[in-house]
Amino acid sequence: MSAGGDKRGGRIGTLCSLLERAEVFADVGCDHGYCTEYMLEKGLCGRAVFSDISAGSLSKAERLLAAYVAAGRAKGYLGAGFEGQPRADEVLIAGMGGREIVGILSDEKWGYLPEKFLFQPMHDAEFLRRFLIRAGGYIERDFTFQVGGKFYDVVKGRRLLPGERAQDYSPAGYMFGGENLRSRPPAFIGRTEKQLREIGEYLSVPGLGENSRTALEERRRRLEEVLKNENG
């Protein structure tokens, strides 16, 4: 993840503000390691693990976190997902697609649903929400935020407690985010308006196939319902 300017400003600053205290914190796809640094610097975790599939990115994080690594409070792992790592009670995965995040959580050998999680999917957020509810997760925060001209989804939650009933999520909640529909943050409205403009442009393309046109018109209808606050 790249912060740009203030290393924990913008997108990364928003993510850091949503992290909670944990005994073992894991940052999967850590890139520079800024979120891991935040957790350790603020005393929010006893120890941390951080990983990346890119050797170059992991090396940057290891340099940033060198003092914590030397003190035995942090350890880096090169590989995909949770490969080779101890289990953590709080996991951050940001900057990946929703399907990629689901693949990490459901990996047959290394995957698991952590006690607490914070995910920032770049796309396929609906797919991720459906997996989390099905897998025994409880979504506590689920909203869109904006940094500059870019929009991001964030999904924060926890594992269900023993005996706790599965969370009730509506079809529209899966599609757009439950908190977005309840609170209607400006970033969510702005992104919805942008998506409507883009669909209008796609529909004006000559020779658009009938199946594509039907799908786009259905998507436009759902987005218009959101702006009218008719989803539930």
PDB file of N, CA and C in Angstrom, residues 4-64:
ATOM      1  N   GLY A   4       1.599   8.002   0.066  1.00  0.00           N
ATOM      2  CA  GLY A   4       1.771   9.259  -0.628  1.00  0.00           C
ATOM      3  C   GLY A   4       1.760  10.397   0.362  1.00  0.00           C
ATOM      4  N   GLY A   5       2.813  11.267   0.334  1.00  0.00           N
ATOM      5  CA  GLY A   5       2.874  12.369   1.282  1.00  0.00           C
ATOM      6  C   GLY A   5       3.043  11.828   2.686  1.00  0.00           C
ATOM      7  N   ASP A   6       2.147  12.234   3.581  1.00  0.00           N
ATOM      8  CA  ASP A   6       2.141  11.685   4.930  1.00  0.00           C
ATOM      9  C   ASP A   6       1.943  10.182   4.809  1.00  0.00           C
ATOM     10  N   LYS A   7       2.881   9.420   5.347  1.00  0.00           N
ATOM     11  CA  LYS A   7       2.854   7.985   5.107  1.00  0.00           C
ATOM     12  C   LYS A   7       1.607   7.315   5.648  1.00  0.00           C
ATOM     13  N   ARG A   8       0.934   7.926   6.636  1.00  0.00           N
ATOM     14  CA  ARG A   8      -0.300   7.328   7.140  1.00  0.00           C
ATOM     15  C   ARG A   8      -1.469   8.286   6.943  1.00  0.00           C
ATOM     16  N   GLY A   9      -1.435   9.050   5.887  1.00  0.00           N
ATOM     17  CA  GLY A   9      -2.562   9.896   5.545  1.00  0.00           C
ATOM     18  C   GLY A   9      -3.494   9.176   4.598  1.00  0.00           C
ATOM     19  N   GLY A  10      -4.551   9.835   4.211  1.00  0.00           N
ATOM     20  CA  GLY A  10      -5.439   9.317   3.185  1.00  0.00           C
ATOM     21  C   GLY A  10      -6.005   7.954   3.495  1.00  0.00           C
ATOM     22  N   ARG A  11      -5.880   7.042   2.525  1.00  0.00           N
ATOM     23  CA  ARG A  11      -6.456   5.711   2.643  1.00  0.00           C
ATOM     24  C   ARG A  11      -5.892   4.955   3.843  1.00  0.00           C
ATOM     25  N   ILE A  12      -4.581   4.992   3.999  1.00  0.00           N
ATOM     26  CA  ILE A  12      -3.962   4.246   5.090  1.00  0.00           C
ATOM     27  C   ILE A  12      -4.356   4.834   6.438  1.00  0.00           C
ATOM     28  N   GLY A  13      -4.454   6.154   6.507  1.00  0.00           N
ATOM     29  CA  GLY A  13      -4.895   6.778   7.753  1.00  0.00           C
ATOM     30  C   GLY A  13      -6.295   6.337   8.147  1.00  0.00           C
ATOM     31  N   THR A  14      -7.182   6.222   7.159  1.00  0.00           N
ATOM     32  CA  THR A  14      -8.537   5.750   7.437  1.00  0.00           C
ATOM     33  C   THR A  14      -8.513   4.326   7.963  1.00  0.00           C
ATOM     34  N   LEU A  15      -7.732   3.475   7.324  1.00  0.00           N
ATOM     35  CA  LEU A  15      -7.640   2.085   7.776  1.00  0.00           C
ATOM     36  C   LEU A  15      -7.078   1.996   9.186  1.00  0.00           C
ATOM     37  N   CYS A  16      -6.020   2.738   9.464  1.00  0.00           N
ATOM     38  CA  CYS A  16      -5.422   2.707  10.799  1.00  0.00           C
ATOM     39  C   CYS A  16      -6.422   3.132  11.861  1.00  0.00           C
ATOM     40  N   SER A  17      -7.263   4.102  11.551  1.00  0.00           N
ATOM     41  CA  SER A  17      -8.235   4.596  12.526  1.00  0.00           C
ATOM     42  C   SER A  17      -9.275   3.552  12.896  1.00  0.00           C
ATOM     43  N   LEU A  18      -9.415   2.518  12.067  1.00  0.00           N
ATOM     44  CA  LEU A  18     -10.419   1.482  12.299  1.00  0.00           C
ATOM     45  C   LEU A  18      -9.849   0.236  12.978  1.00  0.00           C
ATOM     46  N   LEU A  19      -8.543   0.177  13.127  1.00  0.00           N
ATOM     47  CA  LEU A  19      -7.920  -0.984  13.760  1.00  0.00           C
ATOM     48  C   LEU A  19      -8.127  -0.959  15.274  1.00  0.00           C
ATOM     49  N   GLU A  20      -8.185  -2.158  15.857  1.00  0.00           N
ATOM     50  CA  GLU A  20      -8.425  -2.287  17.297  1.00  0.00           C
ATOM     51  C   GLU A  20      -7.239  -2.977  17.972  1.00  0.00           C
ATOM     52  N   ARG A  21      -7.274  -2.976  19.282  1.00  0.00           N
ATOM     53  CA  ARG A  21      -6.237  -3.633  20.059  1.00  0.00           C
ATOM     54  C   ARG A  21      -6.292  -5.147  19.821  1.00  0.00           C
ATOM     55  N   ALA A  22      -5.127  -5.762  19.705  1.00  0.00           N
ATOM     56  CA  ALA A  22      -5.055  -7.201  19.467  1.00  0.00           C
ATOM     57  C   ALA A  22      -3.790  -7.747  20.112  1.00  0.00           C
ATOM     58  N   GLU A  23      -3.808  -9.022  20.430  1.00  0.00           N
ATOM     59  CA  GLU A  23      -2.592  -9.661  20.925  1.00  0.00           C
ATOM     60  C   GLU A  23      -1.637  -9.912  19.759  1.00  0.00           C
ATOM     61  N   VAL A  24      -2.170 -10.545  18.690  1.00  0.00           N
ATOM     62  CA  VAL A  24      -1.372 -10.783  17.488  1.00  0.00           C
ATOM     63  C   VAL A  24      -2.091 -10.140  16.310  1.00  0.00           C
ATOM     64  N   PHE A  25      -1.416  -9.235  15.637  1.00  0.00           N
ATOM     65  CA  PHE A  25      -1.976  -8.514  14.489  1.00  0.00           C
ATOM     66  C   PHE A  25      -1.271  -8.997  13.225  1.00  0.00           C
ATOM     67  N   ALA A  26      -2.061  -9.207  12.158  1.00  0.00           N
ATOM     68  CA  ALA A  26      -1.492  -9.622  10.879  1.00  0.00           C
ATOM     69  C   ALA A  26      -1.904  -8.658   9.778  1.00  0.00           C
ATOM     70  N   ASP A  27      -0.921  -8.210   9.003  1.00  0.00           N
ATOM     71  CA  ASP A  27      -1.171  -7.354   7.847  1.00  0.00           C
ATOM     72  C   ASP A  27      -0.765  -8.152   6.613  1.00  0.00           C
ATOM     73  N   VAL A  28      -1.764  -8.635   5.885  1.00  0.00           N
ATOM     74  CA  VAL A  28      -1.529  -9.466   4.704  1.00  0.00           C
ATOM     75  C   VAL A  28      -1.533  -8.576   3.466  1.00  0.00           C
ATOM     76  N   GLY A  29      -0.449  -8.626   2.698  1.00  0.00           N
ATOM     77  CA  GLY A  29      -0.292  -7.688   1.593  1.00  0.00           C
ATOM     78  C   GLY A  29       0.160  -6.344   2.137  1.00  0.00           C
ATOM     79  N   CYS A  30       1.180  -6.374   2.987  1.00  0.00           N
ATOM     80  CA  CYS A  30       1.544  -5.215   3.816  1.00  0.00           C
ATOM     81  C   CYS A  30       2.171  -4.069   3.043  1.00  0.00           C
ATOM     82  N   ASP A  31       2.744  -4.325   1.885  1.00  0.00           N
ATOM     83  CA  ASP A  31       3.473  -3.334   1.111  1.00  0.00           C
ATOM     84  C   ASP A  31       4.509  -2.638   1.992  1.00  0.00           C
ATOM     85  N   HIS A  32       4.383  -1.348   2.242  1.00  0.00           N
ATOM     86  CA  HIS A  32       5.393  -0.615   3.016  1.00  0.00           C
ATOM     87  C   HIS A  32       5.389  -0.959   4.507  1.00  0.00           C
ATOM     88  N   GLY A  33       4.284  -1.495   5.008  1.00  0.00           N
ATOM     89  CA  GLY A  33       4.226  -1.848   6.429  1.00  0.00           C
ATOM     90  C   GLY A  33       3.742  -0.748   7.340  1.00  0.00           C
ATOM     91  N   TYR A  34       3.111   0.291   6.789  1.00  0.00           N
ATOM     92  CA  TYR A  34       2.709   1.435   7.603  1.00  0.00           C
ATOM     93  C   TYR A  34       1.649   1.080   8.646  1.00  0.00           C
ATOM     94  N   CYS A  35       0.709   0.214   8.287  1.00  0.00           N
ATOM     95  CA  CYS A  35      -0.340  -0.144   9.255  1.00  0.00           C
ATOM     96  C   CYS A  35       0.229  -0.989  10.391  1.00  0.00           C
ATOM     97  N   THR A  36       1.174  -1.863  10.069  1.00  0.00           N
ATOM     98  CA  THR A  36       1.832  -2.643  11.117  1.00  0.00           C
ATOM     99  C   THR A  36       2.619  -1.720  12.036  1.00  0.00           C
ATOM    100  N   GLU A  37       3.299  -0.755  11.457  1.00  0.00           N
ATOM    101  CA  GLU A  37       4.041   0.217  12.264  1.00  0.00           C
ATOM    102  C   GLU A  37       3.107   0.958  13.210  1.00  0.00           C
ATOM    103  N   TYR A  38       1.938   1.352  12.707  1.00  0.00           N
ATOM    104  CA  TYR A  38       0.947   2.053  13.529  1.00  0.00           C
ATOM    105  C   TYR A  38       0.539   1.206  14.728  1.00  0.00           C
ATOM    106  N   MET A  39       0.217  -0.049  14.498  1.00  0.00           N
ATOM    107  CA  MET A  39      -0.216  -0.925  15.589  1.00  0.00           C
ATOM    108  C   MET A  39       0.865  -1.074  16.658  1.00  0.00           C
ATOM    109  N   LEU A  40       2.105  -1.238  16.233  1.00  0.00           N
ATOM    110  CA  LEU A  40       3.207  -1.413  17.172  1.00  0.00           C
ATOM    111  C   LEU A  40       3.556  -0.099  17.867  1.00  0.00           C
ATOM    112  N   GLU A  41       3.585   0.953  17.107  1.00  0.00           N
ATOM    113  CA  GLU A  41       3.942   2.270  17.633  1.00  0.00           C
ATOM    114  C   GLU A  41       2.960   2.738  18.694  1.00  0.00           C
ATOM    115  N   LYS A  42       1.665   2.451  18.467  1.00  0.00           N
ATOM    116  CA  LYS A  42       0.620   2.866  19.403  1.00  0.00           C
ATOM    117  C   LYS A  42       0.415   1.871  20.541  1.00  0.00           C
ATOM    118  N   GLY A  43       1.165   0.780  20.546  1.00  0.00           N
ATOM    119  CA  GLY A  43       0.991  -0.223  21.586  1.00  0.00           C
ATOM    120  C   GLY A  43      -0.327  -0.952  21.499  1.00  0.00           C
ATOM    121  N   LEU A  44      -0.846  -1.102  20.268  1.00  0.00           N
ATOM    122  CA  LEU A  44      -2.153  -1.738  20.076  1.00  0.00           C
ATOM    123  C   LEU A  44      -2.054  -3.251  19.875  1.00  0.00           C
ATOM    124  N   CYS A  45      -0.845  -3.787  19.788  1.00  0.00           N
ATOM    125  CA  CYS A  45      -0.704  -5.231  19.669  1.00  0.00           C
ATOM    126  C   CYS A  45       0.545  -5.686  20.412  1.00  0.00           C
ATOM    127  N   GLY A  46       0.489  -6.922  20.901  1.00  0.00           N
ATOM    128  CA  GLY A  46       1.657  -7.485  21.556  1.00  0.00           C
ATOM    129  C   GLY A  46       2.753  -7.806  20.560  1.00  0.00           C
ATOM    130  N   ARG A  47       2.355  -8.388  19.435  1.00  0.00           N
ATOM    131  CA  ARG A  47       3.295  -8.658  18.358  1.00  0.00           C
ATOM    132  C   ARG A  47       2.541  -8.641  17.038  1.00  0.00           C
ATOM    133  N   ALA A  48       3.308  -8.557  15.955  1.00  0.00           N
ATOM    134  CA  ALA A  48       2.692  -8.418  14.640  1.00  0.00           C
ATOM    135  C   ALA A  48       3.400  -9.300  13.627  1.00  0.00           C
ATOM    136  N   VAL A  49       2.628  -9.783  12.669  1.00  0.00           N
ATOM    137  CA  VAL A  49       3.187 -10.462  11.507  1.00  0.00           C
ATOM    138  C   VAL A  49       2.737  -9.690  10.281  1.00  0.00           C
ATOM    139  N   PHE A  50       3.609  -9.604   9.313  1.00  0.00           N
ATOM    140  CA  PHE A  50       3.289  -8.869   8.085  1.00  0.00           C
ATOM    141  C   PHE A  50       3.821  -9.668   6.906  1.00  0.00           C
ATOM    142  N   SER A  51       3.090  -9.637   5.824  1.00  0.00           N
ATOM    143  CA  SER A  51       3.463 -10.488   4.693  1.00  0.00           C
ATOM    144  C   SER A  51       3.143  -9.806   3.383  1.00  0.00           C
ATOM    145  N   ASP A  52       3.839 -10.244   2.344  1.00  0.00           N
ATOM    146  CA  ASP A  52       3.558  -9.766   0.996  1.00  0.00           C
ATOM    147  C   ASP A  52       4.070 -10.803   0.011  1.00  0.00           C
ATOM    148  N   ILE A  53       3.406 -10.889  -1.114  1.00  0.00           N
ATOM    149  CA  ILE A  53       3.832 -11.829  -2.155  1.00  0.00           C
ATOM    150  C   ILE A  53       5.012 -11.277  -2.934  1.00  0.00           C
ATOM    151  N   SER A  54       5.243  -9.956  -2.790  1.00  0.00           N
ATOM    152  CA  SER A  54       6.344  -9.280  -3.471  1.00  0.00           C
ATOM    153  C   SER A  54       7.549  -9.167  -2.541  1.00  0.00           C
ATOM    154  N   ALA A  55       8.683  -9.696  -2.977  1.00  0.00           N
ATOM    155  CA  ALA A  55       9.904  -9.600  -2.173  1.00  0.00           C
ATOM    156  C   ALA A  55      10.325  -8.148  -1.982  1.00  0.00           C
ATOM    157  N   GLY A  56      10.126  -7.316  -3.011  1.00  0.00           N
ATOM    158  CA  GLY A  56      10.482  -5.912  -2.902  1.00  0.00           C
ATOM    159  C   GLY A  56       9.649  -5.184  -1.866  1.00  0.00           C
ATOM    160  N   SER A  57       8.344  -5.448  -1.862  1.00  0.00           N
ATOM    161  CA  SER A  57       7.468  -4.813  -0.883  1.00  0.00           C
ATOM    162  C   SER A  57       7.794  -5.280   0.525  1.00  0.00           C
ATOM    163  N   LEU A  58       8.014  -6.587   0.672  1.00  0.00           N
ATOM    164  CA  LEU A  58       8.334  -7.103   1.997  1.00  0.00           C
ATOM    165  C   LEU A  58       9.637  -6.504   2.515  1.00  0.00           C
ATOM    166  N   SER A  59      10.599  -6.322   1.637  1.00  0.00           N
ATOM    167  CA  SER A  59      11.875  -5.740   2.034  1.00  0.00           C
ATOM    168  C   SER A  59      11.687  -4.315   2.546  1.00  0.00           C
ATOM    169  N   LYS A  60      10.818  -3.540   1.907  1.00  0.00           N
ATOM    170  CA  LYS A  60      10.541  -2.175   2.368  1.00  0.00           C
ATOM    171  C   LYS A  60       9.926  -2.197   3.758  1.00  0.00           C
ATOM    172  N   ALA A  61       8.976  -3.109   3.966  1.00  0.00           N
ATOM    173  CA  ALA A  61       8.338  -3.210   5.280  1.00  0.00           C
ATOM    174  C   ALA A  61       9.347  -3.647   6.344  1.00  0.00           C
ATOM    175  N   GLU A  62      10.221  -4.572   5.985  1.00  0.00           N
ATOM    176  CA  GLU A  62      11.221  -5.040   6.952  1.00  0.00           C
ATOM    177  C   GLU A  62      12.181  -3.931   7.347  1.00  0.00           C
ATOM    178  N   ARG A  63      12.509  -3.049   6.419  1.00  0.00           N
ATOM    179  CA  ARG A  63      13.369  -1.912   6.757  1.00  0.00           C
ATOM    180  C   ARG A  63      12.645  -0.953   7.699  1.00  0.00           C
ATOM    181  N   LEU A  64      11.380  -0.674   7.394  1.00  0.00           N
ATOM    182  CA  LEU A  64      10.603   0.236   8.238  1.00  0.00           C
ATOM    183  C   LEU A  64      10.448  -0.317   9.655  1.00  0.00           C
TER     184      LEU A  64
END
